[in-house]
Coordinates of C-alpha atoms in Angstrom, one line a residue:
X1 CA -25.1 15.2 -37.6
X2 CA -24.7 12.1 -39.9
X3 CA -24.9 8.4 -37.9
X4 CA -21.3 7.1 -37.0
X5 CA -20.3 4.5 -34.9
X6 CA -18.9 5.0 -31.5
X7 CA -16.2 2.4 -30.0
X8 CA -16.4 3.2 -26.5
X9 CA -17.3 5.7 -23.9
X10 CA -14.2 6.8 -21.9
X11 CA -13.6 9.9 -19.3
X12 CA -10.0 10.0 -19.1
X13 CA -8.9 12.3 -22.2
X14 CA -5.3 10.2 -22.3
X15 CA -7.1 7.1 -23.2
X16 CA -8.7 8.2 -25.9
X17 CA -8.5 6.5 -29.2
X18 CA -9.7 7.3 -32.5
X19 CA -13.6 6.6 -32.7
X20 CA -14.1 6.9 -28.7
X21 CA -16.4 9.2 -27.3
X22 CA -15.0 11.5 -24.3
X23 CA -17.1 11.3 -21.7
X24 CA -16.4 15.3 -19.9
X25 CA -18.2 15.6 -16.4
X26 CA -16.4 18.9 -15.8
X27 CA -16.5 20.3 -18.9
X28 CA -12.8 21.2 -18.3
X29 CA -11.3 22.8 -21.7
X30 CA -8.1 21.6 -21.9
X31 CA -9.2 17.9 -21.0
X32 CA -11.8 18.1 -24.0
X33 CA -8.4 19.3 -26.6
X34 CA -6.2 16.5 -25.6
X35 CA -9.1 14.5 -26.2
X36 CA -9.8 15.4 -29.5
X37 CA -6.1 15.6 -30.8
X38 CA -6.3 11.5 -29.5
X39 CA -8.9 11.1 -31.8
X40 CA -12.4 11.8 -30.0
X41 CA -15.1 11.5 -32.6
X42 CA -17.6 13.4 -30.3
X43 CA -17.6 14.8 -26.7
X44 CA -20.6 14.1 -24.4
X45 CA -21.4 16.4 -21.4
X46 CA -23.6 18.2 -19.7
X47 CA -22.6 21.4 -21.0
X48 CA -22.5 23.4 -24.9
X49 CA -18.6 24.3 -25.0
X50 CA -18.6 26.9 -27.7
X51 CA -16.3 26.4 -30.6
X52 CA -16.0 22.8 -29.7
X53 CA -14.3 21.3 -33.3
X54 CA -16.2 17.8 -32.9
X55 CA -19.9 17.2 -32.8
X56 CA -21.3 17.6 -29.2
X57 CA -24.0 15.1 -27.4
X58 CA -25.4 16.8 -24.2
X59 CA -27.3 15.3 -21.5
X60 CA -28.5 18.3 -19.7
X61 CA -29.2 15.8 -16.8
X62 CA -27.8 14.0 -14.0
X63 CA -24.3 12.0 -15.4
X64 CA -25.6 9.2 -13.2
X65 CA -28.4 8.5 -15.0
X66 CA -25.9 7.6 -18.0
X67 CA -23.9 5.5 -16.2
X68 CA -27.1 3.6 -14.8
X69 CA -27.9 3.2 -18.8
X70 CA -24.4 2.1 -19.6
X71 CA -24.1 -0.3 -16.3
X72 CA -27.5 -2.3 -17.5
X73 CA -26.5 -2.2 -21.7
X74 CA -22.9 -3.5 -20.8
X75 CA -24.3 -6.4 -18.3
X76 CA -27.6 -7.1 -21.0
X77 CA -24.9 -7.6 -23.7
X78 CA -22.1 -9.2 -22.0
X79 CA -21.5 -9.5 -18.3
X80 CA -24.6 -11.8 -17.9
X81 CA -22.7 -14.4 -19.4
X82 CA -20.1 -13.6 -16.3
X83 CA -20.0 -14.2 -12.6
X84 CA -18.9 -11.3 -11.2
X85 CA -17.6 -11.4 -7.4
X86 CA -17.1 -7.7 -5.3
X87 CA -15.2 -7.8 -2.1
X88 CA -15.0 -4.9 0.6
X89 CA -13.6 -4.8 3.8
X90 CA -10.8 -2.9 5.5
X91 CA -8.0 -5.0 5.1
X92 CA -7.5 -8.7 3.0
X93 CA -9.5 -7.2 -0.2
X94 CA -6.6 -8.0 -2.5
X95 CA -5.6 -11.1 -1.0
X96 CA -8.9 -12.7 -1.4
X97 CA -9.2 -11.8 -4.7
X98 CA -6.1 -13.3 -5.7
X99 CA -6.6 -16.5 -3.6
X100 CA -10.4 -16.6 -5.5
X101 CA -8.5 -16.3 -9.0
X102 CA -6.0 -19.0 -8.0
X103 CA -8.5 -21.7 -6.7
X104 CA -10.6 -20.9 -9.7
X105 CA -8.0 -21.3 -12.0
X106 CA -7.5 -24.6 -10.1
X107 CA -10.8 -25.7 -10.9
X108 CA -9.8 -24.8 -14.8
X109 CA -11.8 -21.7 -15.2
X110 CA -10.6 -18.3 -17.0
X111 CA -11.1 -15.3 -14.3
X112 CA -10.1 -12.0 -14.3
X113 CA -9.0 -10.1 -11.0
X114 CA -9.3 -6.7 -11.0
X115 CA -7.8 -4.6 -8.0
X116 CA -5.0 -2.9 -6.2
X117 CA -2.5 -4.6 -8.2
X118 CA -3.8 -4.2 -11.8
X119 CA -6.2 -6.4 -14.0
X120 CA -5.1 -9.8 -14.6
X121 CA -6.6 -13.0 -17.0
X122 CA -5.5 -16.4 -15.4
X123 CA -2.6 -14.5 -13.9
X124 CA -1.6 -12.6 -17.0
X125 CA -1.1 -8.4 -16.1
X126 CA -2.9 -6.6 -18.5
X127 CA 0.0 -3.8 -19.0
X128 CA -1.2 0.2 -19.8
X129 CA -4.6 -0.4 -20.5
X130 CA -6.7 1.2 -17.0
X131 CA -6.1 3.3 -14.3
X132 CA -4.3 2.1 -10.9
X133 CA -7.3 2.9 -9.0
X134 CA -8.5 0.2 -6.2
X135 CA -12.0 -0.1 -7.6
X136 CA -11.4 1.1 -11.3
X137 CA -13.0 3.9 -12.6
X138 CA -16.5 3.2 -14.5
X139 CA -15.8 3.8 -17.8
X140 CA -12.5 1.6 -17.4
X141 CA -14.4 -1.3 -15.8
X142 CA -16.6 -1.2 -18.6
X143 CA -14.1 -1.8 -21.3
X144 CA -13.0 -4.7 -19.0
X145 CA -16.7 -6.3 -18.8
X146 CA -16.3 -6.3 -22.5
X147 CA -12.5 -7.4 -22.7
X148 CA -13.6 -10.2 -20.6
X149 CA -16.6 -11.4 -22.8
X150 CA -14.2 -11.0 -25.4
X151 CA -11.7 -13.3 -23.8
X152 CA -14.6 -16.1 -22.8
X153 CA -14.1 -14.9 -19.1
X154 CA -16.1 -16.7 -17.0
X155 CA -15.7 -14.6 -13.4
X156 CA -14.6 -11.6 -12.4
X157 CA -13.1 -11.1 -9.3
X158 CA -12.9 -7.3 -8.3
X159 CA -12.1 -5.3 -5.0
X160 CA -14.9 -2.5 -4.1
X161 CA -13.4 -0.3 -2.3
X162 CA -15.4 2.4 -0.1
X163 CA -14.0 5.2 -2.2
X164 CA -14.9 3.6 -5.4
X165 CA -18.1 2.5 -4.3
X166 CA -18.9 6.2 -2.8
X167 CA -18.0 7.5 -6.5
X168 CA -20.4 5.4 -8.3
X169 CA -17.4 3.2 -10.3
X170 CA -19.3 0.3 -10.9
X171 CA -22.2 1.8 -11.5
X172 CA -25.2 -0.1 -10.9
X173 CA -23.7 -3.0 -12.7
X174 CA -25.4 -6.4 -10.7
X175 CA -22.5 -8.0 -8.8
X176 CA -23.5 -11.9 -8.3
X177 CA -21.7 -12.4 -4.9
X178 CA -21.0 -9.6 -2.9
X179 CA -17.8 -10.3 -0.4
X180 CA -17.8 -8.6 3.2
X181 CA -14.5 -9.1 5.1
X182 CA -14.3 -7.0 7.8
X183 CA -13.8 -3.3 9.3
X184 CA -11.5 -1.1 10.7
X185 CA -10.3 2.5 10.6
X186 CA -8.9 3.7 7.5
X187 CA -9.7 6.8 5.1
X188 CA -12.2 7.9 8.2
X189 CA -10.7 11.4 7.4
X190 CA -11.9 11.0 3.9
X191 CA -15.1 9.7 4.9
X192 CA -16.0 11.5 7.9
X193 CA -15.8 9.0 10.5
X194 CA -16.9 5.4 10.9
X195 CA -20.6 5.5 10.2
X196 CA -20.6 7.0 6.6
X197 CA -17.0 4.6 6.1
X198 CA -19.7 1.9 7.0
X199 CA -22.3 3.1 4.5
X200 CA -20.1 3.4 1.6
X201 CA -19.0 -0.6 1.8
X202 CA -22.7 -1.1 2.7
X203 CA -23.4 0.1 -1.0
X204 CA -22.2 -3.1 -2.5
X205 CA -25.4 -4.8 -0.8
X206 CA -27.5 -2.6 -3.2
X207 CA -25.5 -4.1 -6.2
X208 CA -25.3 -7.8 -5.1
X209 CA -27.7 -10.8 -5.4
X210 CA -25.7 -12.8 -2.9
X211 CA -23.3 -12.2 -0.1
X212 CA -20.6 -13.9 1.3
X213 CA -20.1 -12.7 5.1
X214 CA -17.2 -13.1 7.8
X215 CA -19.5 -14.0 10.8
X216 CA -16.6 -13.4 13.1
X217 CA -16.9 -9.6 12.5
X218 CA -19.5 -7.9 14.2
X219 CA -20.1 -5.0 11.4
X220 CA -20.4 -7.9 8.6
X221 CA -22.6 -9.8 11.0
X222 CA -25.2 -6.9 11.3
X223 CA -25.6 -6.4 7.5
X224 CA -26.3 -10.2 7.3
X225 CA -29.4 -9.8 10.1
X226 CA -30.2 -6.8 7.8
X227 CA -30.5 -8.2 4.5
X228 CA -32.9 -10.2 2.6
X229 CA -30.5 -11.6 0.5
X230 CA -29.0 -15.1 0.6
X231 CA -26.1 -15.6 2.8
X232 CA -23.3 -17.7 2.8
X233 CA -21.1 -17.5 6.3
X234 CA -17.7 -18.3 7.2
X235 CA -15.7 -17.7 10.4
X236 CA -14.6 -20.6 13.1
X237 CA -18.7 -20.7 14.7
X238 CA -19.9 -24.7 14.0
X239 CA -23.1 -23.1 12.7
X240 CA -20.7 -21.4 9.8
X241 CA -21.3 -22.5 6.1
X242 CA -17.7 -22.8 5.6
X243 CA -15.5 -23.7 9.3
X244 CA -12.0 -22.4 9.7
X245 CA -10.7 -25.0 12.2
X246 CA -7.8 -23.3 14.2
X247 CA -4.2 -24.8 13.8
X248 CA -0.6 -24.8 15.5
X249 CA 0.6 -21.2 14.2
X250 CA 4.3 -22.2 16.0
X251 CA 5.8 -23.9 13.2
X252 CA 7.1 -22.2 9.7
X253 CA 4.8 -24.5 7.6
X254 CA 0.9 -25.1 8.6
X255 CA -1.9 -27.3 7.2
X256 CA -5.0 -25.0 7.3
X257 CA -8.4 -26.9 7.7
X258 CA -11.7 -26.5 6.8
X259 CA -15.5 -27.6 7.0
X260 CA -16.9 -26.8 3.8
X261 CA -20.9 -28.5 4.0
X262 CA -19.7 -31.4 6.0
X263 CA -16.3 -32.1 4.1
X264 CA -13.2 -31.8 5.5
X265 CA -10.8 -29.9 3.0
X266 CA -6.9 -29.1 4.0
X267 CA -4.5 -27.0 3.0
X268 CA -0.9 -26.6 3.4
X269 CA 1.4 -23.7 3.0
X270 CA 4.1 -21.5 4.8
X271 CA 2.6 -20.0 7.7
X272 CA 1.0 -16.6 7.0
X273 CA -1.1 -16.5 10.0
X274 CA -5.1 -16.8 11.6
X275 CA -5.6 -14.1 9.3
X276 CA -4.5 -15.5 5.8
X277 CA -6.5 -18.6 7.2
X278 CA -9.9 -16.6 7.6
X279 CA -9.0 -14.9 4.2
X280 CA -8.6 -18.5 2.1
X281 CA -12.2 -19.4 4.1
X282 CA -13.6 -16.5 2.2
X283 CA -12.0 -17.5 -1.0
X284 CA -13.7 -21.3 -0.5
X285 CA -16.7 -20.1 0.7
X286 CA -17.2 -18.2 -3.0
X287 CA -16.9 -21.0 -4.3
X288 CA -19.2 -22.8 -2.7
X289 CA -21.3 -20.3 -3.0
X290 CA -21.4 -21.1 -6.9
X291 CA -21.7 -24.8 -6.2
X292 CA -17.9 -25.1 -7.5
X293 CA -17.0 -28.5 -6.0
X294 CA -13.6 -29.3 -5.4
X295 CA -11.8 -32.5 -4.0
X296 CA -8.5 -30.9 -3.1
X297 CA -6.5 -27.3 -2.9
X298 CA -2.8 -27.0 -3.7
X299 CA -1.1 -24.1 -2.2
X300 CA -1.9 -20.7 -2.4
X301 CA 0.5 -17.9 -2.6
X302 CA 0.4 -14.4 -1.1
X303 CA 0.4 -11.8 -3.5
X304 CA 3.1 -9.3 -3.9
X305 CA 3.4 -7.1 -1.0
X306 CA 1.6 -9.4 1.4
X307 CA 4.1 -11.1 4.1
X308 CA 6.4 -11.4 0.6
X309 CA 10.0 -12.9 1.6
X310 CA 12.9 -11.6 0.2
X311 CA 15.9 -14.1 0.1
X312 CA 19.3 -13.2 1.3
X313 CA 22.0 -15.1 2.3
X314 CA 22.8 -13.4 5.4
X315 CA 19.8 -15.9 7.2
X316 CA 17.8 -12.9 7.9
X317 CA 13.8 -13.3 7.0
X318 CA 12.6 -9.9 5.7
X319 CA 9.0 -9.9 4.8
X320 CA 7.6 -7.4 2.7
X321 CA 3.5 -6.3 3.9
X322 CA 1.4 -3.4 2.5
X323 CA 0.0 -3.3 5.9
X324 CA -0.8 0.5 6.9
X325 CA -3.4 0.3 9.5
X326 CA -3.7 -1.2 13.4
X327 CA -5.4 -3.8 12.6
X328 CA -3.2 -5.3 9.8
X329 CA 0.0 -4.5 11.5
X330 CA -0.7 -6.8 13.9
X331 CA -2.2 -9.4 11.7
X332 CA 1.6 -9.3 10.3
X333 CA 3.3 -9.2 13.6
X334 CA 1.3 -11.7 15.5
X335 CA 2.0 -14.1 12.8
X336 CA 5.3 -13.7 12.8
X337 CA 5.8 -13.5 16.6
X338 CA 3.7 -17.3 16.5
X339 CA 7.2 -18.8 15.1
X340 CA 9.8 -15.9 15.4
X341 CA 12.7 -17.9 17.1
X342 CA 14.8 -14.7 17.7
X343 CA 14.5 -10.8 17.8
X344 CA 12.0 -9.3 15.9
X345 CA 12.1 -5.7 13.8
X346 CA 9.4 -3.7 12.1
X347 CA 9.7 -0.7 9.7
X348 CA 6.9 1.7 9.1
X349 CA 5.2 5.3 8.9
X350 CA 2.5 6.6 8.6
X351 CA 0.7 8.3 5.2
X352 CA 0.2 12.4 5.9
X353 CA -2.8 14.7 5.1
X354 CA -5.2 11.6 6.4
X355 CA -6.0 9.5 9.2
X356 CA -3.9 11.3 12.0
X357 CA -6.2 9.3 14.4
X358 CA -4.8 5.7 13.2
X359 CA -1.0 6.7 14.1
X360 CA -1.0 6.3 17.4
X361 CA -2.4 2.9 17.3
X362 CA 0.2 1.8 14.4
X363 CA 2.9 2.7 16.9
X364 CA 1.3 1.3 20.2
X365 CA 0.8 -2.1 17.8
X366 CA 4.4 -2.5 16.5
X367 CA 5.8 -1.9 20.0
X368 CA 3.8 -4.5 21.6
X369 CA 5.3 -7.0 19.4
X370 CA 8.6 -6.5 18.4
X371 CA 11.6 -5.4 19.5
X372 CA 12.7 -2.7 18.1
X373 CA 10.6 -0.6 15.8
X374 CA 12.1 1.4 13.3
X375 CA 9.7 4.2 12.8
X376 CA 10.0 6.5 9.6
X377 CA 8.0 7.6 6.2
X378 CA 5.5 6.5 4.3
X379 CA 4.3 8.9 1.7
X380 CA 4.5 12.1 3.8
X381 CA 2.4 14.0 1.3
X382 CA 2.7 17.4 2.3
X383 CA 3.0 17.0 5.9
X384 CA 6.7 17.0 7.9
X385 CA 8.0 13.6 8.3
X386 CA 8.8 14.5 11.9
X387 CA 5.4 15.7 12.8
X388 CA 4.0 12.0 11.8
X389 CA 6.6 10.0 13.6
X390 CA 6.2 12.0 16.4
X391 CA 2.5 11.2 16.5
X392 CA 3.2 7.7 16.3
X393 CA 5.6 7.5 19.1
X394 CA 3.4 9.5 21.4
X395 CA 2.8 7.4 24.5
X396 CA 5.0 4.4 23.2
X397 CA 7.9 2.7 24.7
X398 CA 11.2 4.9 24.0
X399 CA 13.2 1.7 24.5
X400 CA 11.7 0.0 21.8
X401 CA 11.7 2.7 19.2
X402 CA 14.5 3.8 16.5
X403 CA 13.5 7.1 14.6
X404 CA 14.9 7.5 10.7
X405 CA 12.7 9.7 8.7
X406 CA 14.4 8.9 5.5
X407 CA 12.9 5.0 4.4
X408 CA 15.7 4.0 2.7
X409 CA 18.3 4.7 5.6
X410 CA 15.8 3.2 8.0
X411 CA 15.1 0.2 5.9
X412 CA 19.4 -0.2 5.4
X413 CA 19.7 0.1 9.5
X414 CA 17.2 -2.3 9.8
X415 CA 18.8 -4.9 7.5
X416 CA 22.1 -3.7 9.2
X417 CA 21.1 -4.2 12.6
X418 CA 19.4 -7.7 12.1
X419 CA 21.4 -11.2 13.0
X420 CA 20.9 -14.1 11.6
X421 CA 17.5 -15.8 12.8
X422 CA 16.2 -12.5 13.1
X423 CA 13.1 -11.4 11.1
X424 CA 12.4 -7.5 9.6
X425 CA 9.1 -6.7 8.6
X426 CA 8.9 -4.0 6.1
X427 CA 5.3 -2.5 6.5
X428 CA 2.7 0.0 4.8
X429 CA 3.9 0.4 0.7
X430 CA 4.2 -3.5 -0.2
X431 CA 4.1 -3.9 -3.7
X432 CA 4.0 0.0 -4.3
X433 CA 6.6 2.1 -6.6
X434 CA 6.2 5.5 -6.0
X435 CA 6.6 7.7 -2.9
X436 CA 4.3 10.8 -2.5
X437 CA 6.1 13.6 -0.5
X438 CA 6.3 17.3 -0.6
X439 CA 3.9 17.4 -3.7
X440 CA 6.0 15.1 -6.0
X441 CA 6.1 11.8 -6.8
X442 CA 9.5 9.6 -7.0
X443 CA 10.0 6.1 -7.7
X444 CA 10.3 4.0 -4.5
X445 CA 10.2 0.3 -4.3
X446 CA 10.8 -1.0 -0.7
X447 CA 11.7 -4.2 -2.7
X448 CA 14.4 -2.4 -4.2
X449 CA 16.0 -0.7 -1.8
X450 CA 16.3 -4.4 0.1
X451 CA 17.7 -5.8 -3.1
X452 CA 20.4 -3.2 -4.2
X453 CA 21.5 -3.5 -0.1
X454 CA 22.2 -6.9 -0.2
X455 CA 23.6 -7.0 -3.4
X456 CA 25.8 -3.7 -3.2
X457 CA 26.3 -3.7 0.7
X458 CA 26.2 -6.8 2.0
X459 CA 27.6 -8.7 -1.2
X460 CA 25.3 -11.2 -0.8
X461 CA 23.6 -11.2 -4.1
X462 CA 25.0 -11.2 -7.5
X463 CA 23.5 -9.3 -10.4
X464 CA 23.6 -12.9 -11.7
X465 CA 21.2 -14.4 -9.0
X466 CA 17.6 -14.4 -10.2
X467 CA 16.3 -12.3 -7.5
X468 CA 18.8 -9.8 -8.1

């Protein structure tokens, strides 16, 4: 075989381009044909395929061990010139990724944040390039290592999720501040219960040559008495290396304080709770943890799908919250309930074929906060919308409870039963567009369904108004 040069190693046959390399772990036929009608120069794997129309590089060997080759090339060549930052925890990953993009890009550095949302430079959405995944997919996150570079990138901010850290995505690419949040229950189904859910965030110790830890949480407080790795803590303890002072949560606007090594720094923005608080102290304290100093922080905002408003003329506040387990339902309600004037509505489900065991909680949460809960789909999958809502309501107040499995009617009767003053809290897709159910996948946007309801029922917005 004559010596050609290979642009890039990629595993998802639709990506291809001509010059790439497919990268086939399965050896699955019809993957390795769309591949090389998009132009693969050569197919890698650990298998012959017979009549294979392109030259063939087989690794009869662990695929691992490639990646591990890949992982150390790609950082030797370029992401050694980049700070890379991994966060985990069950909920707040994507917020405190985009609050560490936006007080870097304060401090006029180029970052890119990689995560739930997409992959953005200086808050610029890289459209159609990678995968949707959390964590992105190896290969993907090694063309953005080298985008970066490219692009004099000097951090990357990127959310590690257990899943993605379980599958080996980043490799063992070094991760120079490793980001521990917090835990909960979610994806235990996937996992197998809370102890290996533990382990798989636990992996991004083995990656990182720092860690940033909430020493409020008791899980993220055991791996920092278990590591021998530097540690940078933050949480409302004195003793803390960055101090979240508490504040008055009763008013719509709030000025969040800090210690940060013996400086006082304040914030102010609208009220998004103790939680968004403890989430910005992670954000400053990765800073800090790179000696970043700072004399002042203007206002932060929530990305999209987290507590987002949706204006309306009819004086109703709806917020907009990816929320989808216990624990970050009543983040969301709590905060809202600390300044909620008047009556107070939630509508959520709960996702089928995984984590039965959270529903009940979800329901016994939203109950003990608002009043009325509006209980309905998420992305059913391929379970009966019924048989989920009836799990969540087990053992809740029936008084409190409204039942409409279809989201958009429930989501309409919710902005239909609201008064002015009120405040609707739309939980568990946030900023998604799709809705999974009965094996097919539709376009959804809670977002949407609020905007074509004001505009088409209520006549409250024009197609002229800028939120329309």
């Amino acid at each position: 075989m004559k010596n050609f040069k290979i642009n890039r190693f990629i595993d998802h046959s639709k990506q291809i381009r001509d010059g790439d390399v497919f990268v086939s772990e399965t050896g699955n036929r019809i993957f390795i044909e769309e591949a090389i009608q998009n132009g693969a120069k050569a197919i890698l794997t650990e298998y012959f395929i017979p009549d294979c129309s392109v030259p063939q590089i087989i690794l009869p060997t662990d695929m691992h061990l490639l990646k591990e080759r890949i992982s150390y090339m790609t950082y030797e060549m370029y992401g050694k010139y980049i700070k890379t930052i991994g966060i985990t925890g069950t909920n707040g990953k994507t917020t405190v990724a985009s609050f560490i993009g936006q007080l870097l890009m304060q401090q006029q550095k180029k970052v890119c944040v990689i995560g739930t949302l997409g992959v953005f430079i200086n808050g610029q959405k890289l459209d159609g390039q990678f995968r949707s995944n959390t964590t992105l997919p190896f290969y993907d996150f090694i063309q953005v290592v080298k985008s970066c570079f490219e692009q004099k990138v000097e951090y990357i901010v990127l959310e590690a999720s257990s899943q993605g850290l379980l599958d080996n995505r980043l490799g063992v690419y070094p991760i120079d501040l490793g980001v521990f949040l917090n835990i909960g229950k979610d994806h235990l189904e996937f996992h197998g219960g809370m102890v290996p859910y533990k382990k798989s965030k636990e992996l991004l110790v083995t990656l990182s040559k720092q860690l940033v830890i909430n020493d409020d949480d008791e899980w993220c407080q055991s791996i920092a008495e278990r590591t021998i790795l530097p540690v940078i803590r933050f949480g409302e303890k004195y003793t803390n290396d960055v101090i979240y002072q508490k504040v008055d949560y009763s008013t719509e606007m709030v000025l969040y304080k800090f210690w940060v090594r013996d400086k006082e720094v304040h914030l102010k923005m609208k009220n998004s709770g103790y939680y968004n608080g403890m989430n910005i102290a992670a954000a400053i304290a990765c800073l800090s943890a790179f000696d970043i100093p700072f004399d002042e922080i203007k206002a932060l905002m929530l990305p999209k799908g987290r507590l987002e408003q949706i204006p309306n003329s009819k004086g109703v506040e709806v917020l907009i919250d990816y929320a989808h387990t216990p624990d970050a339902l009543e983040a969301c309600l709590s905060t809202i309930t600390s300044y909620a004037k008047k009556d107070i509505y939630v509508v959520f489900g709960c996702g089928g074929n995984r984590d039965r065991q959270k529903r009940k909680g979800m329901g016994e949460v939203a109950t003990k906060y608002v009043t009325k809960a509006i209980i309905t789909s998420d992305n059913p999958r391929d379970e009966r919308p019924e048989d989920i809502i009836t799990e969540i309501v087990s053992g809740v107040d029936p008084s409190k409870v409204m039942i409409e499995p279809d989201r958009k009617k429930a989501i309409e009767l919710a902005l239909q039963t609201a008064q002015k003053g009120d405040v609707i809290l739309i939980a568990g897709k946030g900023h998604e567009q799709e809705q999974i159910a009965h094996g097919l996948v539709v376009p959804f946007s809670d977002h949407e369904v609020v905007r074509n309801y004001f505009e088409e029922v209520g006549g409250l917005i024009t197609k002229n108004d800028p939120v329309a």
